[in-house]
Amino acid sequence: DADVTQTPRNRITKTGKRIMLECSQTKGHDRMYWYRQDPGLGLRLIYYSFDVKDINKGEISDGYSVSRQAQAKFSLSLESAIPNQTALYFCATSDSLSARTEAFFGQGTRLTVV
Amino acid sequence: LAKTTQPISMDSYEGQEVNITCSHNNIATNDYITWYQQFPSQGPRFIIQGYKTKVTNEVASLFIPADRKSSTLSLPRVSLSDTAVYYCLVVGDNQGGKLIFGQGTELSVKP
């Protein structure tokens, strides 16, 4: 089983619908992140969380919200999906106590908004 | 925040050594330099991290000059499977602990 699991892997939704992307991890890490990636572009940080009670906006948080339900779970919501939110979404985790700042990524969720 | 700048793309041939340079002029004293590799439709994967001078592991070497305003990722004898996007990140408390990925360098290895 993967250390960082994203569900669903693929999703097609209609404009205006609410959708939630889920991420769970078994690594015991305290830090979790959500990124989006558009074709030919790098990853852009949407939200990040350093512990259960800590939520921070990233570079592009407008139109998104998150919930850190437990140390192992971090979900991303699109309250009212729009076509330009069509992208590949990645969840990642890292350990603040590690001397090496290594992030572990999930397999990605490919979201299409029509 | 320390901004990183690296070439958008590079081409190489199998068996060659590839050096990808990243500039990070605003790096702070406590920041580290980290490199990731990403294959299509996969999440990035950590390659190497360093603070100064040279770091080497089984995958790559990382060269950091004394002023730390740049770093060079060196991939020895690349193969077709090294075709990927490579990201340089500056990480540390000065970045608020965030992991900010730039556009990366798309490396294409040809036979």
PDB file of C-alpha atoms in Angstrom:
ATOM      1  CA  ASP A   1       0.000   0.000   0.000  1.00  0.00           C
ATOM      2  CA  ALA A   2       1.142   3.510  -0.817  1.00  0.00           C
ATOM      3  CA  ASP A   3       2.347   5.712   2.042  1.00  0.00           C
ATOM      4  CA  VAL A   4       0.337   8.661   0.709  1.00  0.00           C
ATOM      5  CA  THR A   5      -3.012   7.787  -0.846  1.00  0.00           C
ATOM      6  CA  GLN A   6      -5.226  10.105  -2.822  1.00  0.00           C
ATOM      7  CA  THR A   7      -8.850   9.450  -3.712  1.00  0.00           C
ATOM      8  CA  PRO A   8     -10.267   9.584  -6.258  1.00  0.00           C
ATOM      9  CA  ARG A   9      -7.527   9.074  -8.857  1.00  0.00           C
ATOM     10  CA  ASN A  10      -9.635  10.523 -11.618  1.00  0.00           C
ATOM     11  CA  ARG A  11     -12.780  12.629 -11.508  1.00  0.00           C
ATOM     12  CA  ILE A  12     -14.941  14.431 -14.001  1.00  0.00           C
ATOM     13  CA  THR A  13     -17.344  16.938 -12.553  1.00  0.00           C
ATOM     14  CA  LYS A  14     -19.631  19.675 -13.796  1.00  0.00           C
ATOM     15  CA  THR A  15     -19.204  23.392 -13.372  1.00  0.00           C
ATOM     16  CA  GLY A  16     -20.714  24.599 -10.122  1.00  0.00           C
ATOM     17  CA  LYS A  17     -20.542  21.263  -8.323  1.00  0.00           C
ATOM     18  CA  ARG A  18     -18.822  20.839  -4.992  1.00  0.00           C
ATOM     19  CA  ILE A  19     -16.088  18.249  -4.963  1.00  0.00           C
ATOM     20  CA  MET A  20     -13.737  16.911  -2.328  1.00  0.00           C
ATOM     21  CA  LEU A  21     -10.352  15.328  -2.907  1.00  0.00           C
ATOM     22  CA  GLU A  22      -9.042  13.227  -0.075  1.00  0.00           C
ATOM     23  CA  CYS A  23      -5.547  12.420   1.087  1.00  0.00           C
ATOM     24  CA  SER A  24      -4.433  10.013   3.766  1.00  0.00           C
ATOM     25  CA  GLN A  25      -0.948   9.049   4.885  1.00  0.00           C
ATOM     26  CA  THR A  26       0.588   6.261   6.917  1.00  0.00           C
ATOM     27  CA  LYS A  27       4.006   7.856   7.399  1.00  0.00           C
ATOM     28  CA  GLY A  28       3.146   9.556  10.686  1.00  0.00           C
ATOM     29  CA  HIS A  29       4.223  12.927   9.304  1.00  0.00           C
ATOM     30  CA  ASP A  30       2.913  16.139  10.807  1.00  0.00           C
ATOM     31  CA  ARG A  31       3.045  18.306   7.678  1.00  0.00           C
ATOM     32  CA  MET A  32       0.704  17.958   4.712  1.00  0.00           C
ATOM     33  CA  TYR A  33       0.356  19.913   1.494  1.00  0.00           C
ATOM     34  CA  TRP A  34      -1.944  20.258  -1.514  1.00  0.00           C
ATOM     35  CA  TYR A  35      -0.563  21.237  -4.920  1.00  0.00           C
ATOM     36  CA  ARG A  36      -2.000  21.619  -8.375  1.00  0.00           C
ATOM     37  CA  GLN A  37      -0.139  21.101 -11.621  1.00  0.00           C
ATOM     38  CA  ASP A  38      -1.215  22.367 -15.009  1.00  0.00           C
ATOM     39  CA  PRO A  39       0.228  20.991 -18.266  1.00  0.00           C
ATOM     40  CA  GLY A  40       3.764  22.212 -18.840  1.00  0.00           C
ATOM     41  CA  LEU A  41       3.874  24.030 -15.545  1.00  0.00           C
ATOM     42  CA  GLY A  42       5.413  23.282 -12.212  1.00  0.00           C
ATOM     43  CA  LEU A  43       3.556  22.587  -8.990  1.00  0.00           C
ATOM     44  CA  ARG A  44       1.771  25.416  -7.248  1.00  0.00           C
ATOM     45  CA  LEU A  45       1.003  25.260  -3.545  1.00  0.00           C
ATOM     46  CA  ILE A  46      -2.695  25.581  -2.685  1.00  0.00           C
ATOM     47  CA  TYR A  47      -2.794  24.985   1.089  1.00  0.00           C
ATOM     48  CA  TYR A  48      -0.541  23.481   3.700  1.00  0.00           C
ATOM     49  CA  SER A  49      -0.935  22.298   7.266  1.00  0.00           C
ATOM     50  CA  PHE A  50       1.792  21.793   9.858  1.00  0.00           C
ATOM     51  CA  ASP A  51      -0.428  20.052  12.379  1.00  0.00           C
ATOM     52  CA  VAL A  52      -4.095  19.293  12.972  1.00  0.00           C
ATOM     53  CA  LYS A  53      -4.868  22.808  14.228  1.00  0.00           C
ATOM     54  CA  ASP A  54      -2.763  24.620  11.658  1.00  0.00           C
ATOM     55  CA  ILE A  55      -4.025  25.578   8.172  1.00  0.00           C
ATOM     56  CA  ASN A  56      -2.228  28.005   5.876  1.00  0.00           C
ATOM     57  CA  LYS A  57      -2.930  29.441   2.458  1.00  0.00           C
ATOM     58  CA  GLY A  58      -0.423  28.781  -0.268  1.00  0.00           C
ATOM     59  CA  GLU A  59       0.216  30.529  -3.556  1.00  0.00           C
ATOM     60  CA  ILE A  60      -3.217  29.917  -5.111  1.00  0.00           C
ATOM     61  CA  SER A  61      -5.876  29.286  -2.459  1.00  0.00           C
ATOM     62  CA  ASP A  62      -8.794  31.175  -4.029  1.00  0.00           C
ATOM     63  CA  GLY A  63     -11.655  28.835  -4.878  1.00  0.00           C
ATOM     64  CA  TYR A  64     -10.338  26.090  -2.592  1.00  0.00           C
ATOM     65  CA  SER A  65     -10.745  25.125   1.050  1.00  0.00           C
ATOM     66  CA  VAL A  66      -9.159  22.379   3.147  1.00  0.00           C
ATOM     67  CA  SER A  67      -9.802  20.362   6.255  1.00  0.00           C
ATOM     68  CA  ARG A  68      -7.277  18.533   8.406  1.00  0.00           C
ATOM     69  CA  GLN A  69      -9.502  15.943  10.032  1.00  0.00           C
ATOM     70  CA  ALA A  70      -6.659  14.104  11.717  1.00  0.00           C
ATOM     71  CA  GLN A  71      -2.898  14.014  11.524  1.00  0.00           C
ATOM     72  CA  ALA A  72      -3.182  11.428   8.777  1.00  0.00           C
ATOM     73  CA  LYS A  73      -5.962  13.040   6.730  1.00  0.00           C
ATOM     74  CA  PHE A  74      -6.031  16.259   4.717  1.00  0.00           C
ATOM     75  CA  SER A  75      -8.850  16.958   2.279  1.00  0.00           C
ATOM     76  CA  LEU A  76      -9.179  19.598  -0.407  1.00  0.00           C
ATOM     77  CA  SER A  77     -12.573  20.983  -1.452  1.00  0.00           C
ATOM     78  CA  LEU A  78     -13.656  22.936  -4.467  1.00  0.00           C
ATOM     79  CA  GLU A  79     -16.842  24.640  -3.290  1.00  0.00           C
ATOM     80  CA  SER A  80     -18.063  25.476  -6.779  1.00  0.00           C
ATOM     81  CA  ALA A  81     -15.885  23.931  -9.438  1.00  0.00           C
ATOM     82  CA  ILE A  82     -14.983  25.913 -12.544  1.00  0.00           C
ATOM     83  CA  PRO A  83     -13.272  24.726 -15.750  1.00  0.00           C
ATOM     84  CA  ASN A  84      -9.966  26.471 -15.022  1.00  0.00           C
ATOM     85  CA  GLN A  85      -9.619  24.238 -11.956  1.00  0.00           C
ATOM     86  CA  THR A  86      -9.074  21.338 -14.324  1.00  0.00           C
ATOM     87  CA  ALA A  87      -5.634  20.099 -13.331  1.00  0.00           C
ATOM     88  CA  LEU A  88      -3.602  17.336 -11.732  1.00  0.00           C
ATOM     89  CA  TYR A  89      -3.712  17.616  -7.949  1.00  0.00           C
ATOM     90  CA  PHE A  90      -1.070  16.244  -5.613  1.00  0.00           C
ATOM     91  CA  CYS A  91      -1.036  15.746  -1.885  1.00  0.00           C
ATOM     92  CA  ALA A  92       2.278  15.545  -0.062  1.00  0.00           C
ATOM     93  CA  THR A  93       3.597  14.991   3.452  1.00  0.00           C
ATOM     94  CA  SER A  94       6.804  15.784   5.285  1.00  0.00           C
ATOM     95  CA  ASP A  95       8.241  15.376   8.752  1.00  0.00           C
ATOM     96  CA  SER A  96       9.225  18.539  10.601  1.00  0.00           C
ATOM     97  CA  LEU A  97      11.535  16.517  12.858  1.00  0.00           C
ATOM     98  CA  SER A  98      13.545  15.082   9.994  1.00  0.00           C
ATOM     99  CA  ALA A  99      16.939  16.580   9.254  1.00  0.00           C
ATOM    100  CA  ARG A 100      16.150  16.064   5.592  1.00  0.00           C
ATOM    101  CA  THR A 101      13.316  18.135   4.148  1.00  0.00           C
ATOM    102  CA  GLU A 102      11.910  15.344   2.032  1.00  0.00           C
ATOM    103  CA  ALA A 103       8.307  15.434   0.896  1.00  0.00           C
ATOM    104  CA  PHE A 104       6.442  12.299  -0.118  1.00  0.00           C
ATOM    105  CA  PHE A 105       3.784  12.639  -2.770  1.00  0.00           C
ATOM    106  CA  GLY A 106       0.610  10.763  -3.548  1.00  0.00           C
ATOM    107  CA  GLN A 107      -0.199   9.350  -6.959  1.00  0.00           C
ATOM    108  CA  GLY A 108      -2.195  12.416  -7.939  1.00  0.00           C
ATOM    109  CA  THR A 109      -5.857  13.113  -8.728  1.00  0.00           C
ATOM    110  CA  ARG A 110      -6.697  14.113 -12.261  1.00  0.00           C
ATOM    111  CA  LEU A 111      -9.691  16.456 -12.077  1.00  0.00           C
ATOM    112  CA  THR A 112     -11.650  17.607 -15.090  1.00  0.00           C
ATOM    113  CA  VAL A 113     -14.334  20.264 -14.738  1.00  0.00           C
ATOM    114  CA  VAL A 114     -16.715  20.437 -17.701  1.00  0.00           C
TER     115      VAL A 114
ATOM    116  CA  LEU B   1      11.290  34.293   0.331  1.00  0.00           C
ATOM    117  CA  ALA B   2      14.144  32.923  -1.736  1.00  0.00           C
ATOM    118  CA  LYS B   3      13.173  32.691  -5.398  1.00  0.00           C
ATOM    119  CA  THR B   4      14.840  30.065  -7.557  1.00  0.00           C
ATOM    120  CA  THR B   5      15.673  30.360 -11.247  1.00  0.00           C
ATOM    121  CA  GLN B   6      16.660  27.425 -13.450  1.00  0.00           C
ATOM    122  CA  PRO B   7      16.638  26.733 -17.201  1.00  0.00           C
ATOM    123  CA  ILE B   8      13.284  25.740 -18.628  1.00  0.00           C
ATOM    124  CA  SER B   9      14.672  22.842 -20.634  1.00  0.00           C
ATOM    125  CA  MET B  10      17.846  20.945 -21.462  1.00  0.00           C
ATOM    126  CA  ASP B  11      18.749  18.232 -23.941  1.00  0.00           C
ATOM    127  CA  SER B  12      21.356  15.536 -23.519  1.00  0.00           C
ATOM    128  CA  TYR B  13      22.408  12.179 -24.900  1.00  0.00           C
ATOM    129  CA  GLU B  14      22.728   8.865 -23.175  1.00  0.00           C
ATOM    130  CA  GLY B  15      25.989   8.423 -21.339  1.00  0.00           C
ATOM    131  CA  GLN B  16      26.683  12.125 -20.914  1.00  0.00           C
ATOM    132  CA  GLU B  17      26.990  13.995 -17.651  1.00  0.00           C
ATOM    133  CA  VAL B  18      24.253  16.577 -17.153  1.00  0.00           C
ATOM    134  CA  ASN B  19      24.605  19.658 -14.975  1.00  0.00           C
ATOM    135  CA  ILE B  20      21.550  21.715 -14.082  1.00  0.00           C
ATOM    136  CA  THR B  21      22.240  25.017 -12.365  1.00  0.00           C
ATOM    137  CA  CYS B  22      19.805  26.855 -10.141  1.00  0.00           C
ATOM    138  CA  SER B  23      20.219  30.400  -8.843  1.00  0.00           C
ATOM    139  CA  HIS B  24      18.845  31.436  -5.456  1.00  0.00           C
ATOM    140  CA  ASN B  25      20.276  34.866  -4.703  1.00  0.00           C
ATOM    141  CA  ASN B  26      18.114  35.508  -1.639  1.00  0.00           C
ATOM    142  CA  ILE B  27      18.915  32.294   0.203  1.00  0.00           C
ATOM    143  CA  ALA B  28      19.006  32.753   3.974  1.00  0.00           C
ATOM    144  CA  THR B  29      21.595  31.439   6.400  1.00  0.00           C
ATOM    145  CA  ASN B  30      19.455  28.578   7.675  1.00  0.00           C
ATOM    146  CA  ASP B  31      18.036  27.513   4.298  1.00  0.00           C
ATOM    147  CA  TYR B  32      18.873  24.248   2.561  1.00  0.00           C
ATOM    148  CA  ILE B  33      18.865  23.467  -1.150  1.00  0.00           C
ATOM    149  CA  THR B  34      16.807  20.490  -2.241  1.00  0.00           C
ATOM    150  CA  TRP B  35      16.243  18.890  -5.628  1.00  0.00           C
ATOM    151  CA  TYR B  36      13.314  16.790  -6.811  1.00  0.00           C
ATOM    152  CA  GLN B  37      12.672  14.710  -9.919  1.00  0.00           C
ATOM    153  CA  GLN B  38       9.256  14.304 -11.527  1.00  0.00           C
ATOM    154  CA  PHE B  39       8.182  11.844 -14.211  1.00  0.00           C
ATOM    155  CA  PRO B  40       4.995  12.490 -16.225  1.00  0.00           C
ATOM    156  CA  SER B  41       1.774  11.984 -14.249  1.00  0.00           C
ATOM    157  CA  GLN B  42       3.695  11.122 -11.076  1.00  0.00           C
ATOM    158  CA  GLY B  43       4.411  13.130  -7.959  1.00  0.00           C
ATOM    159  CA  PRO B  44       7.907  14.566  -7.513  1.00  0.00           C
ATOM    160  CA  ARG B  45      10.531  12.443  -5.815  1.00  0.00           C
ATOM    161  CA  PHE B  46      13.300  13.727  -3.554  1.00  0.00           C
ATOM    162  CA  ILE B  47      16.786  13.405  -5.067  1.00  0.00           C
ATOM    163  CA  ILE B  48      19.279  15.241  -2.888  1.00  0.00           C
ATOM    164  CA  GLN B  49      19.686  17.998  -0.320  1.00  0.00           C
ATOM    165  CA  GLY B  50      22.671  20.097   0.667  1.00  0.00           C
ATOM    166  CA  TYR B  51      23.767  23.138   2.614  1.00  0.00           C
ATOM    167  CA  LYS B  52      27.225  23.904   1.248  1.00  0.00           C
ATOM    168  CA  THR B  53      30.142  22.417  -0.709  1.00  0.00           C
ATOM    169  CA  LYS B  54      29.399  19.019  -2.205  1.00  0.00           C
ATOM    170  CA  VAL B  55      26.943  16.261  -1.460  1.00  0.00           C
ATOM    171  CA  THR B  56      26.851  12.956  -3.315  1.00  0.00           C
ATOM    172  CA  ASN B  57      24.481  10.009  -3.199  1.00  0.00           C
ATOM    173  CA  GLU B  58      23.753   7.057  -5.429  1.00  0.00           C
ATOM    174  CA  VAL B  59      21.694   9.157  -7.808  1.00  0.00           C
ATOM    175  CA  ALA B  60      23.378  12.541  -8.135  1.00  0.00           C
ATOM    176  CA  SER B  61      25.830  15.094  -6.821  1.00  0.00           C
ATOM    177  CA  LEU B  62      25.023  18.567  -5.617  1.00  0.00           C
ATOM    178  CA  PHE B  63      27.600  21.337  -5.803  1.00  0.00           C
ATOM    179  CA  ILE B  64      27.087  24.510  -3.776  1.00  0.00           C
ATOM    180  CA  PRO B  65      29.640  27.351  -3.921  1.00  0.00           C
ATOM    181  CA  ALA B  66      30.727  29.249  -0.835  1.00  0.00           C
ATOM    182  CA  ASP B  67      28.290  32.129  -1.367  1.00  0.00           C
ATOM    183  CA  ARG B  68      25.407  29.639  -1.724  1.00  0.00           C
ATOM    184  CA  LYS B  69      23.682  31.858  -4.279  1.00  0.00           C
ATOM    185  CA  SER B  70      23.520  29.023  -6.760  1.00  0.00           C
ATOM    186  CA  SER B  71      23.691  25.248  -6.862  1.00  0.00           C
ATOM    187  CA  THR B  72      24.342  22.652  -9.542  1.00  0.00           C
ATOM    188  CA  LEU B  73      22.737  19.244  -9.752  1.00  0.00           C
ATOM    189  CA  SER B  74      24.999  16.802 -11.556  1.00  0.00           C
ATOM    190  CA  LEU B  75      23.660  13.588 -13.054  1.00  0.00           C
ATOM    191  CA  PRO B  76      26.459  11.253 -14.134  1.00  0.00           C
ATOM    192  CA  ARG B  77      26.083   9.219 -17.318  1.00  0.00           C
ATOM    193  CA  VAL B  78      22.383   9.815 -17.913  1.00  0.00           C
ATOM    194  CA  SER B  79      20.111   7.239 -19.508  1.00  0.00           C
ATOM    195  CA  LEU B  80      16.758   7.546 -21.244  1.00  0.00           C
ATOM    196  CA  SER B  81      15.051   6.904 -17.922  1.00  0.00           C
ATOM    197  CA  ASP B  82      16.484  10.145 -16.538  1.00  0.00           C
ATOM    198  CA  THR B  83      14.161  12.100 -18.838  1.00  0.00           C
ATOM    199  CA  ALA B  84      12.083  14.077 -16.343  1.00  0.00           C
ATOM    200  CA  VAL B  85      11.502  17.497 -14.839  1.00  0.00           C
ATOM    201  CA  TYR B  86      13.976  18.551 -12.149  1.00  0.00           C
ATOM    202  CA  TYR B  87      13.052  21.095  -9.494  1.00  0.00           C
ATOM    203  CA  CYS B  88      15.338  23.129  -7.297  1.00  0.00           C
ATOM    204  CA  LEU B  89      13.853  24.258  -3.972  1.00  0.00           C
ATOM    205  CA  VAL B  90      15.134  26.414  -1.164  1.00  0.00           C
ATOM    206  CA  VAL B  91      13.722  25.135   2.106  1.00  0.00           C
ATOM    207  CA  GLY B  92      13.921  26.344   5.658  1.00  0.00           C
ATOM    208  CA  ASP B  93      12.399  28.509   8.327  1.00  0.00           C
ATOM    209  CA  ASN B  94      12.852  31.613   6.168  1.00  0.00           C
ATOM    210  CA  GLN B  95      10.389  30.083   3.724  1.00  0.00           C
ATOM    211  CA  GLY B  96       7.945  29.452   6.548  1.00  0.00           C
ATOM    212  CA  GLY B  97       8.577  25.763   6.151  1.00  0.00           C
ATOM    213  CA  LYS B  98       6.727  25.782   2.845  1.00  0.00           C
ATOM    214  CA  LEU B  99       7.872  23.733  -0.120  1.00  0.00           C
ATOM    215  CA  ILE B 100       7.634  25.999  -3.154  1.00  0.00           C
ATOM    216  CA  PHE B 101       8.263  24.420  -6.528  1.00  0.00           C
ATOM    217  CA  GLY B 102       9.171  26.621  -9.463  1.00  0.00           C
ATOM    218  CA  GLN B 103       8.669  25.659 -13.079  1.00  0.00           C
ATOM    219  CA  GLY B 104      11.565  23.216 -13.054  1.00  0.00           C
ATOM    220  CA  THR B 105      13.945  22.112 -15.794  1.00  0.00           C
ATOM    221  CA  GLU B 106      12.631  19.632 -18.330  1.00  0.00           C
ATOM    222  CA  LEU B 107      15.500  17.305 -19.176  1.00  0.00           C
ATOM    223  CA  SER B 108      15.238  15.281 -22.373  1.00  0.00           C
ATOM    224  CA  VAL B 109      17.753  12.449 -22.826  1.00  0.00           C
ATOM    225  CA  LYS B 110      18.106  11.165 -26.360  1.00  0.00           C
ATOM    226  CA  PRO B 111      19.621   7.895 -27.567  1.00  0.00           C
TER     227      PRO B 111
END
